[in-house]
Coordinates of C-alpha atoms in Angstrom, one line a residue:
M284 CA -13.5 18.7 42.7
A285 CA -12.9 14.9 41.7
F286 CA -9.1 16.0 40.3
M287 CA -8.3 17.6 43.7
A288 CA -9.6 14.6 45.7
V289 CA -7.4 12.3 44.0
L290 CA -4.7 14.7 44.3
E291 CA -5.1 14.8 47.9
S292 CA -5.2 11.1 48.4
D293 CA -2.2 10.5 46.4
L294 CA -0.3 13.2 48.9
R295 CA -1.4 10.9 52.0
A296 CA -0.3 8.0 50.2
L297 CA 2.9 9.7 49.5
S298 CA 3.2 11.0 53.1
A299 CA 2.6 7.4 54.8
E300 CA 5.0 5.8 52.6
A301 CA 7.7 7.9 53.2
R302 CA 7.1 8.3 57.2
R303 CA 9.7 6.1 58.6
R304 CA 12.8 6.8 56.3
Y305 CA 12.0 9.7 54.2
P306 CA 10.8 12.5 56.8
A307 CA 11.9 15.2 54.6
V308 CA 9.2 13.7 52.1
K309 CA 6.6 13.5 54.4
D310 CA 6.9 16.7 55.9
G311 CA 6.5 18.4 52.2
A312 CA 3.4 15.9 51.4
E313 CA 1.6 17.1 54.4
H314 CA 2.3 20.7 53.7
A315 CA 1.1 20.2 50.2
I316 CA -1.9 19.0 51.8
L317 CA -2.7 21.7 53.6
K318 CA -1.4 24.3 50.5
L319 CA -4.0 21.7 48.5
R320 CA -7.2 22.6 50.2
S321 CA -7.0 26.5 49.4
L322 CA -6.6 26.0 45.7
S323 CA -9.8 25.4 43.6
S324 CA -8.3 24.8 40.2
P325 CA -5.6 22.7 38.2
S326 CA -4.9 26.3 36.9
E327 CA -4.2 27.8 40.7
I328 CA -2.3 24.5 41.4
A329 CA -0.1 24.3 38.4
H330 CA 0.9 28.1 39.4
N331 CA 2.0 27.1 43.2
E332 CA 4.9 25.0 42.9
D333 CA 4.9 23.3 46.3
I334 CA 2.5 21.0 44.3
L335 CA 4.8 20.0 41.8
R336 CA 7.6 20.2 44.0
I337 CA 6.8 17.3 46.7
F338 CA 6.4 14.8 43.5
L339 CA 9.5 15.8 41.8
M340 CA 11.3 14.9 45.6
A341 CA 10.0 11.8 46.1
C342 CA 11.0 10.8 42.8
E343 CA 14.6 12.4 43.4
V344 CA 14.9 9.7 46.4
R345 CA 14.5 7.1 43.6
T346 CA 13.1 4.2 45.9
V347 CA 10.4 2.5 43.6
K348 CA 7.3 2.8 45.7
L349 CA 8.5 6.2 45.5
S350 CA 8.9 6.6 42.5
V351 CA 6.1 5.4 40.6
I352 CA 3.9 7.3 43.5
G353 CA 5.6 10.1 42.3
L354 CA 5.4 9.7 38.2
S355 CA 1.4 8.5 38.6
C356 CA 1.3 12.0 40.1
L357 CA 3.2 14.1 37.5
Q358 CA 1.1 12.1 35.1
K359 CA -2.2 13.2 36.6
L360 CA -1.1 16.8 37.1
I361 CA 0.3 17.4 33.6
S362 CA -2.9 15.6 32.1
H363 CA -5.2 18.1 33.6
D364 CA -2.8 20.9 32.7
A365 CA -2.1 21.6 36.4
V366 CA 1.8 22.0 35.3
L367 CA 3.1 25.0 33.6
P368 CA 5.4 24.8 30.3
S369 CA 8.1 26.0 31.8
A370 CA 8.7 22.8 34.4
L371 CA 9.2 20.5 31.7
R372 CA 13.0 20.2 31.6
E373 CA 12.9 19.8 35.4
I374 CA 10.3 16.6 34.3
L375 CA 12.7 15.8 31.8
A376 CA 15.2 15.1 33.8
T377 CA 13.4 13.5 36.3
L378 CA 12.0 11.4 33.7
K379 CA 16.0 10.8 32.4
N380 CA 17.0 9.5 35.5
H381 CA 14.1 7.0 36.3
A382 CA 15.1 5.6 32.7
E383 CA 17.9 4.8 33.8
M384 CA 16.8 2.8 37.1
A385 CA 16.6 -1.0 36.5
D386 CA 13.3 -1.8 37.6
E387 CA 10.6 -2.8 34.7
G388 CA 7.7 -0.8 36.4
V389 CA 9.6 2.7 36.9
Q390 CA 11.0 2.7 32.8
L391 CA 7.0 1.7 32.1
K392 CA 5.8 4.6 34.1
T393 CA 8.5 7.0 32.5
L394 CA 7.4 5.9 29.2
Q395 CA 3.7 6.5 30.3
T396 CA 5.0 9.9 31.7
I397 CA 6.7 11.1 28.1
S398 CA 3.2 10.0 26.1
I399 CA 1.6 12.1 28.4
I400 CA 3.5 15.1 28.0
F401 CA 3.4 15.0 23.9
Q402 CA -0.4 14.9 24.2
S403 CA -0.3 17.4 26.6
R404 CA 0.4 21.4 26.3
L405 CA 3.9 20.7 27.4
H406 CA 4.7 18.8 24.5
P407 CA 7.8 20.1 23.4
E408 CA 8.6 22.9 21.7
N409 CA 12.4 23.4 21.0
E410 CA 15.4 21.2 19.7
D411 CA 16.8 20.8 23.3
T412 CA 13.7 19.5 25.1
M413 CA 12.2 17.8 22.1
S414 CA 15.6 15.9 21.5
Q415 CA 15.5 14.8 25.6
A416 CA 12.3 13.8 25.5
L417 CA 12.4 10.9 22.3
G418 CA 16.0 10.3 23.6
I419 CA 14.6 8.9 26.3
C420 CA 12.3 6.3 24.4
L421 CA 15.2 5.4 22.1
R422 CA 17.5 4.9 24.9
L423 CA 15.1 2.4 26.6
L424 CA 14.4 0.8 23.2
E425 CA 18.2 0.4 22.5
N426 CA 18.8 -0.9 25.6
T427 CA 19.5 -4.8 25.6
R428 CA 18.9 -5.0 29.5
S429 CA 15.4 -3.7 28.8
S430 CA 12.7 -6.5 29.4
D431 CA 10.5 -7.1 26.0
S432 CA 7.7 -5.5 27.6
V433 CA 10.0 -2.4 28.2
R434 CA 11.4 -2.4 24.2
N435 CA 8.0 -2.8 22.4
T436 CA 6.5 0.0 24.9
A437 CA 9.0 2.5 23.9
A438 CA 8.7 2.0 20.5
A439 CA 5.3 1.9 20.5
T440 CA 5.7 5.6 22.7
F441 CA 8.4 6.6 19.9
R442 CA 6.1 6.1 17.3
Q443 CA 3.3 8.0 18.7
A444 CA 5.5 10.9 19.4
V445 CA 6.5 11.2 16.1
A446 CA 2.8 11.3 14.9
L447 CA 2.3 13.8 17.2
I448 CA 5.1 15.9 15.9
F449 CA 4.1 15.7 12.4
D450 CA 0.5 16.4 13.4
R451 CA 1.7 19.5 15.1
V452 CA 3.9 20.2 12.0
V453 CA 0.6 19.9 9.4
L454 CA -1.1 22.7 12.0
A455 CA 1.9 25.1 12.3
E456 CA 2.7 25.2 8.5
S457 CA -0.7 25.9 7.8
L458 CA -0.9 22.4 5.4
P459 CA -3.7 20.9 4.3
A460 CA -5.7 18.8 7.3
G461 CA -5.6 15.0 6.8
K462 CA -3.8 12.3 5.9
F463 CA -3.6 11.7 2.0
G464 CA -1.6 8.7 2.0
F465 CA -2.7 4.9 2.1
G466 CA -1.3 4.2 5.2
G467 CA 0.1 0.9 4.6
Q468 CA -1.4 -2.1 1.9
L469 CA -4.7 -1.4 0.8
S470 CA -7.0 -4.1 1.9
R471 CA -8.4 -6.9 -1.1
T472 CA -11.5 -7.7 -2.0
S473 CA -12.9 -10.9 -3.2
S474 CA -12.1 -10.0 -7.2
V475 CA -9.5 -8.0 -9.0
T476 CA -12.6 -6.0 -10.5
G477 CA -13.1 -4.7 -6.8
D478 CA -9.6 -4.0 -5.9
V479 CA -9.2 -1.3 -8.9
N480 CA -10.1 2.3 -7.7
R481 CA -12.8 3.9 -10.0
G482 CA -12.9 6.9 -7.6
I483 CA -10.1 8.6 -9.6
N484 CA -11.6 12.0 -10.2
L485 CA -13.1 12.0 -6.3
S486 CA -9.6 11.6 -5.1
D487 CA -8.6 15.1 -3.4
S488 CA -6.8 17.5 -5.4
L489 CA -3.8 17.5 -3.7
D490 CA -3.7 13.5 -4.0
C491 CA -4.4 14.1 -7.8
E492 CA -1.9 16.8 -8.7
S493 CA -0.9 15.6 -12.0
I494 CA -4.2 15.2 -13.3
S495 CA -5.7 18.4 -11.9
G496 CA -3.1 20.8 -13.4
G497 CA 0.3 20.4 -11.1
P498 CA 1.8 20.4 -7.7
P499 CA 0.9 23.2 -5.2
S500 CA 3.2 26.0 -4.8
M501 CA 6.4 24.9 -2.5
R502 CA 7.3 27.1 0.6
G503 CA 11.3 27.3 1.5
T504 CA 11.0 28.8 5.3
L505 CA 9.9 26.5 8.0
T506 CA 8.2 27.6 11.6
E507 CA 10.2 26.3 14.4
T508 CA 7.8 23.0 14.3
G509 CA 8.3 22.7 11.0
R510 CA 12.0 22.6 11.6
L511 CA 11.7 20.1 14.8
G512 CA 10.1 17.7 12.4
L513 CA 12.6 18.2 9.8
R514 CA 15.6 17.2 12.2
L515 CA 14.2 14.4 13.6
L516 CA 13.3 13.0 9.9
E517 CA 17.2 13.7 9.2
D518 CA 18.1 12.0 12.2
L519 CA 15.5 8.8 11.5
T520 CA 17.2 8.5 7.9
S521 CA 20.9 8.3 9.4
L522 CA 19.5 5.7 11.7
A523 CA 17.9 3.6 8.8
A524 CA 21.1 4.0 6.7
G525 CA 23.2 2.2 9.5
G526 CA 24.3 5.8 11.1
S527 CA 24.5 7.2 14.7
A528 CA 21.8 10.4 15.0
A529 CA 23.4 13.4 16.7
W530 CA 20.5 15.3 17.3
L531 CA 18.5 12.5 19.2
R532 CA 21.8 11.7 20.7
V533 CA 21.7 7.7 19.9
N534 CA 24.4 5.9 18.2
I535 CA 23.1 3.1 16.8
L536 CA 19.2 1.6 16.6
P537 CA 17.7 -1.0 14.4
R538 CA 17.4 -0.2 11.1
T539 CA 14.2 -1.8 10.7
F540 CA 12.5 0.4 13.1
A541 CA 13.8 3.8 11.9
L542 CA 12.7 2.6 8.8
D543 CA 9.7 1.7 9.5
I544 CA 9.0 5.3 11.1
I545 CA 9.9 6.7 7.8
E546 CA 7.6 4.8 6.0
F547 CA 4.8 6.0 8.2
I548 CA 5.9 9.6 7.8
L549 CA 5.8 9.1 4.3
S550 CA 2.6 7.3 3.5
N551 CA 0.3 9.7 6.2
Y552 CA 2.2 13.4 5.7
V553 CA 2.3 13.7 1.7
A554 CA 1.1 17.1 2.0
V555 CA 4.7 17.8 4.2
F556 CA 6.4 16.8 1.3
R557 CA 4.5 18.4 -1.4
I558 CA 4.4 21.8 -0.4
L559 CA 7.6 22.3 2.1
L560 CA 10.3 22.4 0.1
P561 CA 12.9 21.4 3.1
Y562 CA 11.2 18.2 3.5
E563 CA 11.0 17.6 -0.5
Q564 CA 14.7 18.2 -0.4
A565 CA 15.2 15.7 2.4
L566 CA 13.1 13.3 0.3
R567 CA 14.9 13.4 -2.9
R568 CA 18.6 13.7 -1.4
Q569 CA 18.2 11.3 1.7
I570 CA 15.9 9.1 1.8
C571 CA 16.1 8.3 -1.7
S572 CA 19.7 7.5 -1.5
L573 CA 19.0 5.4 1.5
L574 CA 16.3 3.5 -0.6
M575 CA 17.9 3.0 -3.8
T576 CA 21.4 1.7 -1.7
S577 CA 19.0 -0.5 0.0
L578 CA 17.5 -1.8 -3.6
R579 CA 20.7 -3.0 -4.8
T580 CA 20.7 -6.3 -5.7
N581 CA 24.7 -6.7 -7.0
A582 CA 26.1 -7.3 -3.7
E583 CA 25.4 -9.7 -1.0
L584 CA 23.8 -7.8 1.7
E585 CA 24.6 -8.5 5.2
G586 CA 22.9 -7.9 8.6
E587 CA 19.7 -6.7 8.9
A588 CA 20.1 -4.8 4.6
G589 CA 19.0 -8.9 3.8
E590 CA 16.3 -9.3 6.3
P591 CA 12.5 -10.1 4.3
I592 CA 11.2 -7.6 6.7
F593 CA 13.9 -5.1 6.0
R594 CA 13.5 -5.7 2.2
R595 CA 9.6 -5.4 2.6
L596 CA 10.1 -2.1 4.6
V597 CA 12.3 -0.7 1.7
L598 CA 10.3 -1.9 -1.3
R599 CA 6.7 -0.3 0.7
S600 CA 8.8 2.8 1.1
V601 CA 9.6 2.7 -2.4
A602 CA 6.0 1.8 -3.2
H603 CA 4.9 5.1 -1.5
I604 CA 7.3 7.4 -3.0
I605 CA 6.4 6.2 -6.9
R606 CA 2.8 6.3 -5.6
L607 CA 2.4 9.4 -4.4
Y608 CA 5.4 11.3 -5.3
S609 CA 6.2 10.4 -8.8
S610 CA 5.2 13.6 -9.9
S611 CA 8.0 15.6 -8.5
L612 CA 10.4 13.2 -8.0
I613 CA 10.6 11.9 -11.5
T614 CA 14.3 11.0 -12.4
E615 CA 14.3 9.2 -8.8
C616 CA 10.8 7.3 -9.6
E617 CA 12.3 6.2 -13.1
V618 CA 15.1 4.8 -11.1
F619 CA 13.0 3.0 -8.4
L620 CA 11.1 1.7 -11.2
S621 CA 13.5 0.0 -13.2
M622 CA 15.4 -1.7 -10.0
L623 CA 12.2 -2.9 -9.4
L624 CA 11.9 -4.6 -12.7
K625 CA 15.5 -5.8 -13.1
V626 CA 14.6 -7.7 -9.9
T627 CA 11.9 -9.7 -11.5
F628 CA 14.9 -10.4 -14.1
L629 CA 17.3 -11.8 -11.5
D630 CA 17.8 -15.3 -9.9
L631 CA 17.1 -14.0 -6.7
P632 CA 15.6 -15.8 -3.5
L633 CA 11.6 -16.7 -4.4
W634 CA 10.3 -14.6 -1.5
H635 CA 12.6 -11.7 -2.7
R636 CA 10.9 -11.6 -6.2
I637 CA 7.3 -12.1 -4.4
L638 CA 8.2 -9.0 -2.6
V639 CA 8.4 -6.8 -5.6
L640 CA 5.6 -8.7 -7.8
E641 CA 3.1 -7.3 -4.8
I642 CA 4.6 -4.0 -5.0
L643 CA 3.9 -4.0 -8.9
R644 CA 0.5 -5.8 -8.7
G645 CA -0.6 -2.4 -6.3
F646 CA 0.5 -0.3 -9.3
C647 CA -1.5 -1.9 -11.5
V648 CA -5.0 -2.2 -9.2
E649 CA -5.0 1.0 -8.5
A650 CA -6.6 3.7 -11.4
R651 CA -5.3 6.5 -10.4
T652 CA -1.3 5.4 -9.6
L653 CA -1.5 3.7 -13.0
R654 CA -3.1 6.5 -14.8
I655 CA 0.1 9.1 -13.3
L656 CA 2.5 6.6 -14.2
F657 CA 1.8 5.7 -17.5
Q658 CA 1.2 9.9 -18.2
N659 CA 4.3 10.9 -16.4
F660 CA 6.5 7.9 -18.4
D661 CA 5.2 6.3 -20.9
M662 CA 3.6 9.6 -22.8
H663 CA 6.6 11.3 -22.2
P664 CA 9.3 10.6 -24.9
K665 CA 12.3 11.5 -22.7
N666 CA 11.5 9.0 -20.2
T667 CA 11.6 4.9 -20.2
N668 CA 8.0 3.2 -20.4
V669 CA 7.3 2.2 -17.2
V670 CA 4.1 1.0 -17.3
E671 CA 4.7 -1.2 -20.4
G672 CA 8.0 -2.6 -18.8
M673 CA 5.7 -3.5 -15.7
V674 CA 3.0 -5.2 -17.9
K675 CA 6.0 -7.0 -19.8
A676 CA 7.6 -8.4 -16.6
L677 CA 4.3 -9.6 -15.3
A678 CA 3.7 -11.7 -18.6
R679 CA 7.0 -12.6 -18.4
V680 CA 6.3 -14.1 -15.3
V681 CA 2.8 -15.8 -16.2
S682 CA 4.8 -17.8 -18.9
S683 CA 6.9 -19.2 -16.5
V684 CA 4.5 -21.8 -16.5
Q685 CA 5.4 -22.9 -19.7
V686 CA 9.6 -24.4 -18.4
Q687 CA 8.8 -25.2 -14.8
E688 CA 8.9 -28.7 -14.0
S689 CA 6.0 -28.3 -11.7
S690 CA 3.5 -26.4 -13.9
E691 CA 0.6 -28.4 -13.3
E692 CA 1.4 -28.4 -9.6
S693 CA 1.1 -24.6 -9.7
L694 CA -1.4 -23.9 -12.2
A695 CA -3.6 -25.7 -9.7
A696 CA -2.3 -24.3 -6.7
V697 CA -3.0 -20.9 -8.3
A698 CA -6.5 -21.9 -9.6
G699 CA -6.9 -22.4 -5.4
M700 CA -5.9 -19.0 -4.8
F701 CA -8.4 -17.2 -7.1
S702 CA -11.2 -19.5 -5.6
S703 CA -9.7 -19.2 -2.0
K704 CA -9.8 -15.1 -3.1
A705 CA -13.4 -15.6 -4.6
K706 CA -15.0 -16.8 -1.5
G707 CA -13.2 -14.0 0.8
I708 CA -11.1 -16.3 2.4
E709 CA -7.0 -16.4 2.6
W710 CA -5.3 -19.6 0.8
S711 CA -3.1 -21.3 3.1
L712 CA -0.5 -24.5 3.2
D713 CA -1.2 -26.7 5.6
N714 CA 1.5 -26.5 9.0
D715 CA 3.0 -30.2 7.9
A716 CA 3.4 -29.0 3.9
S717 CA 6.8 -30.4 2.6
N718 CA 9.5 -28.1 1.2
A719 CA 8.4 -29.2 -2.3
A720 CA 4.7 -28.4 -1.5
V721 CA 6.0 -24.6 0.1
L722 CA 7.7 -24.1 -3.3
V723 CA 4.7 -24.8 -5.2
A724 CA 2.7 -22.8 -3.2
S725 CA 5.6 -19.7 -4.0
E726 CA 5.5 -20.2 -7.5
A727 CA 2.0 -20.2 -7.6
H728 CA 1.7 -16.7 -5.7
A729 CA 4.3 -15.2 -8.0
I730 CA 1.9 -16.7 -11.0
T731 CA -1.0 -15.3 -9.4
L732 CA 0.3 -11.7 -8.4
A733 CA 1.2 -11.6 -11.8
V734 CA -2.0 -12.5 -13.1
E735 CA -3.7 -9.9 -10.9
G736 CA -1.4 -7.6 -12.1
L737 CA -2.5 -7.6 -15.7
L738 CA -6.3 -7.7 -15.0
G739 CA -5.6 -4.8 -12.6
V740 CA -4.0 -3.0 -16.1
V741 CA -7.2 -4.1 -18.0
F742 CA -9.7 -3.6 -15.5
T743 CA -7.7 0.2 -14.8
V744 CA -8.1 0.7 -19.1
A745 CA -12.0 -0.3 -19.1
T746 CA -12.6 2.0 -15.9
L747 CA -10.7 5.2 -17.7
T748 CA -12.6 4.0 -20.8
D749 CA -16.0 4.7 -19.2
E750 CA -14.8 7.6 -17.2
A751 CA -14.1 9.4 -20.4
M752 CA -17.1 8.1 -22.1
D753 CA -19.2 9.9 -19.4
V754 CA -17.7 12.8 -19.6
G755 CA -18.4 13.2 -22.8
E756 CA -14.8 12.4 -24.8
L757 CA -15.7 9.4 -26.0
E758 CA -19.7 8.0 -27.7
S759 CA -21.4 5.4 -26.2
P760 CA -21.4 2.1 -28.1
R761 CA -24.7 2.1 -28.3
C762 CA -24.7 5.5 -30.7
D763 CA -25.4 5.4 -34.5
S764 CA -23.7 7.8 -35.2
D765 CA -20.1 8.1 -36.8
P766 CA -17.0 8.2 -34.5
P767 CA -14.5 11.2 -35.4
A768 CA -11.3 10.4 -36.8
K769 CA -9.3 11.1 -33.9
W770 CA -10.3 11.3 -30.1
T771 CA -8.8 14.6 -28.8
G772 CA -10.2 14.1 -25.1
K773 CA -7.1 13.9 -22.3
T774 CA -8.5 10.8 -20.9
A775 CA -9.4 9.4 -24.6
V776 CA -5.7 9.9 -25.8
L777 CA -4.6 8.2 -22.4
C778 CA -6.8 5.5 -23.1
I779 CA -6.2 4.8 -26.7
S780 CA -2.1 5.1 -25.7
M781 CA -2.4 2.8 -23.0
V782 CA -4.2 0.1 -25.4
D783 CA -1.8 0.6 -28.5
S784 CA 1.0 0.0 -26.1
L785 CA 0.0 -3.1 -23.9
W786 CA -2.8 -4.9 -25.7
L787 CA -0.9 -7.7 -27.5
T788 CA 1.3 -8.1 -24.3
I789 CA -1.5 -8.5 -22.6
L790 CA -3.5 -10.8 -24.6
D791 CA -0.4 -13.1 -25.2
A792 CA -0.3 -13.7 -21.5
L793 CA -3.8 -13.7 -20.9
S794 CA -4.5 -16.1 -23.3
L795 CA -2.1 -18.5 -22.2
I796 CA -2.9 -18.6 -18.2
L797 CA -6.5 -19.3 -19.5
S798 CA -6.0 -21.9 -21.8
R799 CA -4.3 -23.9 -19.1
S800 CA -6.7 -23.1 -16.4
Q801 CA -9.8 -25.1 -15.5
G802 CA -10.4 -23.5 -11.9
E803 CA -14.0 -21.6 -12.1
A804 CA -12.9 -18.8 -10.4
I805 CA -9.7 -17.8 -11.9
V806 CA -11.4 -18.5 -15.6
L807 CA -14.1 -16.1 -14.8
E808 CA -12.1 -13.5 -13.5
I809 CA -9.9 -13.6 -17.2
L810 CA -12.9 -13.8 -18.5
K811 CA -14.3 -10.5 -16.8
G812 CA -11.2 -9.2 -18.1
Y813 CA -11.4 -10.1 -22.1
Q814 CA -15.0 -8.7 -21.8
A815 CA -13.8 -5.3 -20.1
F816 CA -10.9 -4.8 -22.5
T817 CA -12.5 -5.8 -25.9
Q818 CA -15.7 -3.3 -24.7
A819 CA -12.9 -0.9 -24.0
C820 CA -11.7 -1.5 -27.5
G821 CA -14.8 -1.1 -29.2
I822 CA -15.7 2.2 -27.6
L823 CA -12.1 3.2 -28.4
R824 CA -13.0 2.0 -32.0
A825 CA -9.4 0.1 -31.5
V826 CA -10.5 -2.1 -34.8
E827 CA -7.0 -4.3 -34.2
P828 CA -7.0 -4.9 -30.7
L829 CA -10.9 -5.8 -30.5
N830 CA -10.7 -8.2 -33.4
S831 CA -7.6 -10.0 -31.6
F832 CA -9.4 -10.3 -28.3
L833 CA -12.3 -11.4 -30.0
A834 CA -10.7 -14.2 -32.1
S835 CA -8.8 -14.9 -29.0
L836 CA -12.0 -16.0 -27.2
C837 CA -13.6 -17.5 -29.9
K838 CA -11.0 -20.0 -29.5
F839 CA -12.6 -20.8 -26.0
T840 CA -16.2 -21.1 -26.5
I841 CA -16.1 -24.2 -28.6
N842 CA -13.1 -27.1 -29.1
F843 CA -12.0 -26.6 -32.8
P844 CA -9.4 -29.2 -32.9
A845 CA -7.2 -27.4 -35.2
E846 CA -7.0 -24.3 -34.3
T847 CA -6.7 -24.1 -30.4
E848 CA -3.1 -24.7 -31.0
R849 CA -2.4 -21.4 -32.5
K850 CA -1.0 -18.5 -30.7
S851 CA -2.7 -14.9 -30.6
S852 CA 0.1 -13.4 -32.3
A853 CA -0.6 -15.8 -35.4
L854 CA -4.9 -14.8 -35.4
P855 CA -6.4 -14.6 -38.9
S856 CA -8.5 -11.5 -39.8
P857 CA -12.4 -11.2 -39.6
A858 CA -12.5 -11.9 -43.0
S859 CA -9.9 -14.8 -43.7
K860 CA -11.5 -16.7 -40.2
R861 CA -13.8 -19.3 -42.1
S862 CA -13.7 -22.7 -41.6
E863 CA -15.8 -26.1 -42.0
L864 CA -15.8 -28.5 -39.6
S865 CA -15.8 -31.9 -40.8
V866 CA -18.8 -34.2 -39.8
E867 CA -16.6 -36.3 -37.3
Q868 CA -15.4 -32.5 -35.9
R869 CA -18.8 -31.7 -35.6
E870 CA -20.0 -34.7 -33.4
S871 CA -16.8 -34.5 -31.3
I872 CA -17.9 -30.5 -30.2
V873 CA -18.7 -31.1 -26.5
L874 CA -19.1 -28.1 -24.3
T875 CA -16.8 -27.7 -21.2
P876 CA -17.5 -24.8 -18.2
K877 CA -14.6 -22.8 -19.6
N878 CA -16.3 -23.0 -23.2
V879 CA -20.2 -22.0 -21.7
Q880 CA -18.4 -19.4 -19.7
A881 CA -16.7 -17.8 -22.9
L882 CA -20.0 -18.2 -24.9
R883 CA -21.5 -15.9 -22.0
T884 CA -18.8 -13.4 -22.2
L885 CA -18.4 -13.7 -26.0
F886 CA -22.9 -12.7 -25.8
N887 CA -22.5 -10.2 -23.6
I888 CA -19.7 -8.0 -25.8
A889 CA -21.7 -8.7 -28.7
H890 CA -24.8 -7.2 -26.6
R891 CA -22.6 -3.9 -25.5
L892 CA -20.9 -3.6 -28.9
H893 CA -23.4 -4.4 -31.4
N894 CA -23.3 -1.1 -33.4
V895 CA -19.3 -1.1 -32.9
L896 CA -18.2 -4.0 -34.1
G897 CA -18.5 -4.3 -38.0
P898 CA -16.1 -6.7 -39.7
S899 CA -15.9 -8.3 -36.4
W900 CA -19.5 -9.6 -36.5
V901 CA -17.8 -12.2 -38.5
L902 CA -16.0 -14.0 -35.9
V903 CA -19.1 -13.8 -33.2
L904 CA -21.5 -15.6 -36.5
E905 CA -19.1 -17.8 -36.8
T906 CA -18.8 -19.0 -33.4
L907 CA -22.5 -18.9 -33.6
A908 CA -22.9 -21.0 -36.5
A909 CA -21.0 -23.8 -35.1
L910 CA -22.7 -23.8 -31.9
D911 CA -25.8 -24.4 -34.1
R912 CA -24.2 -27.2 -35.4
A913 CA -23.4 -28.4 -32.0
I914 CA -27.4 -27.7 -30.7
N915 CA -28.8 -29.8 -33.7
S916 CA -26.4 -32.6 -33.5
P917 CA -27.7 -35.8 -32.6
H918 CA -24.8 -36.2 -30.2
A919 CA -25.5 -32.8 -28.6
T920 CA -24.4 -33.2 -24.9
A921 CA -26.2 -32.0 -21.4
Q922 CA -24.1 -29.2 -21.3
V923 CA -24.9 -27.8 -24.9
I924 CA -28.7 -28.3 -24.1
L925 CA -28.2 -26.8 -20.7
F926 CA -26.8 -23.5 -22.2
T927 CA -28.8 -23.0 -25.1
D928 CA -32.0 -23.7 -22.8
Q929 CA -30.6 -20.7 -20.3
Y930 CA -30.0 -18.4 -23.5
H931 CA -33.0 -19.1 -25.3
V932 CA -30.5 -19.8 -28.3
Q933 CA -33.1 -21.1 -31.0

């Protein structure tokens, strides 16, 4: 057997190394070789103390070479289940002593052994051995004399141990298998449309509790494994708050490290907090309290709490709680969302506001999250309208282009960011960019996040509307039958409420950025939003939003000199929007690329909604009449001719 042969070779190496100075170790190794030859399996080795004893004896000498050999052999024994669980305490005592040795190689071997223990049948199963094993990692991590390699390995070993501990909690408590969180930031596609999650009904039932009829029943009792995980979580929360960990026996640890571990647990072990009452209480009372304190911006933040990496972890943890636990933590999430929206008003560093905008943008492009938030808050008369608040906050960021001194540069950078994203590449500044260029880029990043967030809301409404139509709650716009006086389906009512609450704010913001933008990618993305929202309004028979979006879109199809300055809030009704152009105006009409794309969008909408437009056809026909005059003008431009050839306009 290969394992037995390797073990005998290690014993011979140990005997040779100990020959001169440590005769007791040499004799013990030779005796172990003879004993090993009488054994035939790891199980027999485990029940014979002589083999384990010689390796522990070698470690007790605490010389580098003997310790490395002893630890390497311990790792092999543990990996092959050749050690009884009853030997764990003695092994941990040996590892604790070796963690205190100054040699980097021995410290790394110690951490490797800890990692193997957590993956084996020796995995600690009581508070004492668990705290000892984890404490070895943390003491090497907090030791200022540890090398970077040792500290990094200690951090990685601790993270791995935490994951293995919570995997065992899930198993011991008979929780649903799998990890239900997002495990970090969602990857982005080349467009906002692609970022919107369309699989709402395909989500796991546990992950969609507020949609499928409520959360699972909670349990108040824990197994011993469950209690170990809870003790660990409580100590991590204390360390993240700047306190000490009594159970882990650690006085101080980087708050960022502890919070990073908490964020990992929150995002990957959702069932633990949704089903086990003690964990839910720890989340509500301890973790939420920590995060609320860390989110405060009314005082000067000192030390780690004021650093961008710590703020980012705080915001990501808050985002996980809002995204995954808002149905059971209504009050806490309402406070979190109010605090996030407040940041967009305050005169804080731009990087801080950008971090918050990234979180808000993430909520808006996740259809499931936005749906749950709107149901739990905006549609509940006693709660704050948080989705409406988010949309207004994002719109306010977009409107800042009207007052910024560097608005033109910022808009050009925004267009560049959309163009890069459409090509599937990350937009970046040159390394030697000036401070002014960095400021412009940061402002553009904020505006880009806000625009993407608003478009995320638009595409979410469109997605939910299509879903309602697929399940029969809404009629297809191609049907000739009259719609009911009032839609009653759950998703249909949700969509109507979202449109009524959000359309005017969205329209003002999108029309503003569209009027100021020239880049092809951003224009196309916004026009996709116009089309998606207008079609959703048509399906929902939401007449006023439908007419207003159509009227706004028509303004971008052909340059009407007297009308391009009007704001969406002062749009005329379809019946009153009739204007005759002078001969000079007719001859001055020129189709820009933006006009062409707007016309295409208008045609697509008219084609999809032809049965439900009703009086709104006036807007479409007046635009087509203006286009006809441009086509037949002796001054028709190449753009007009090309457009008519593509669409066969007669």
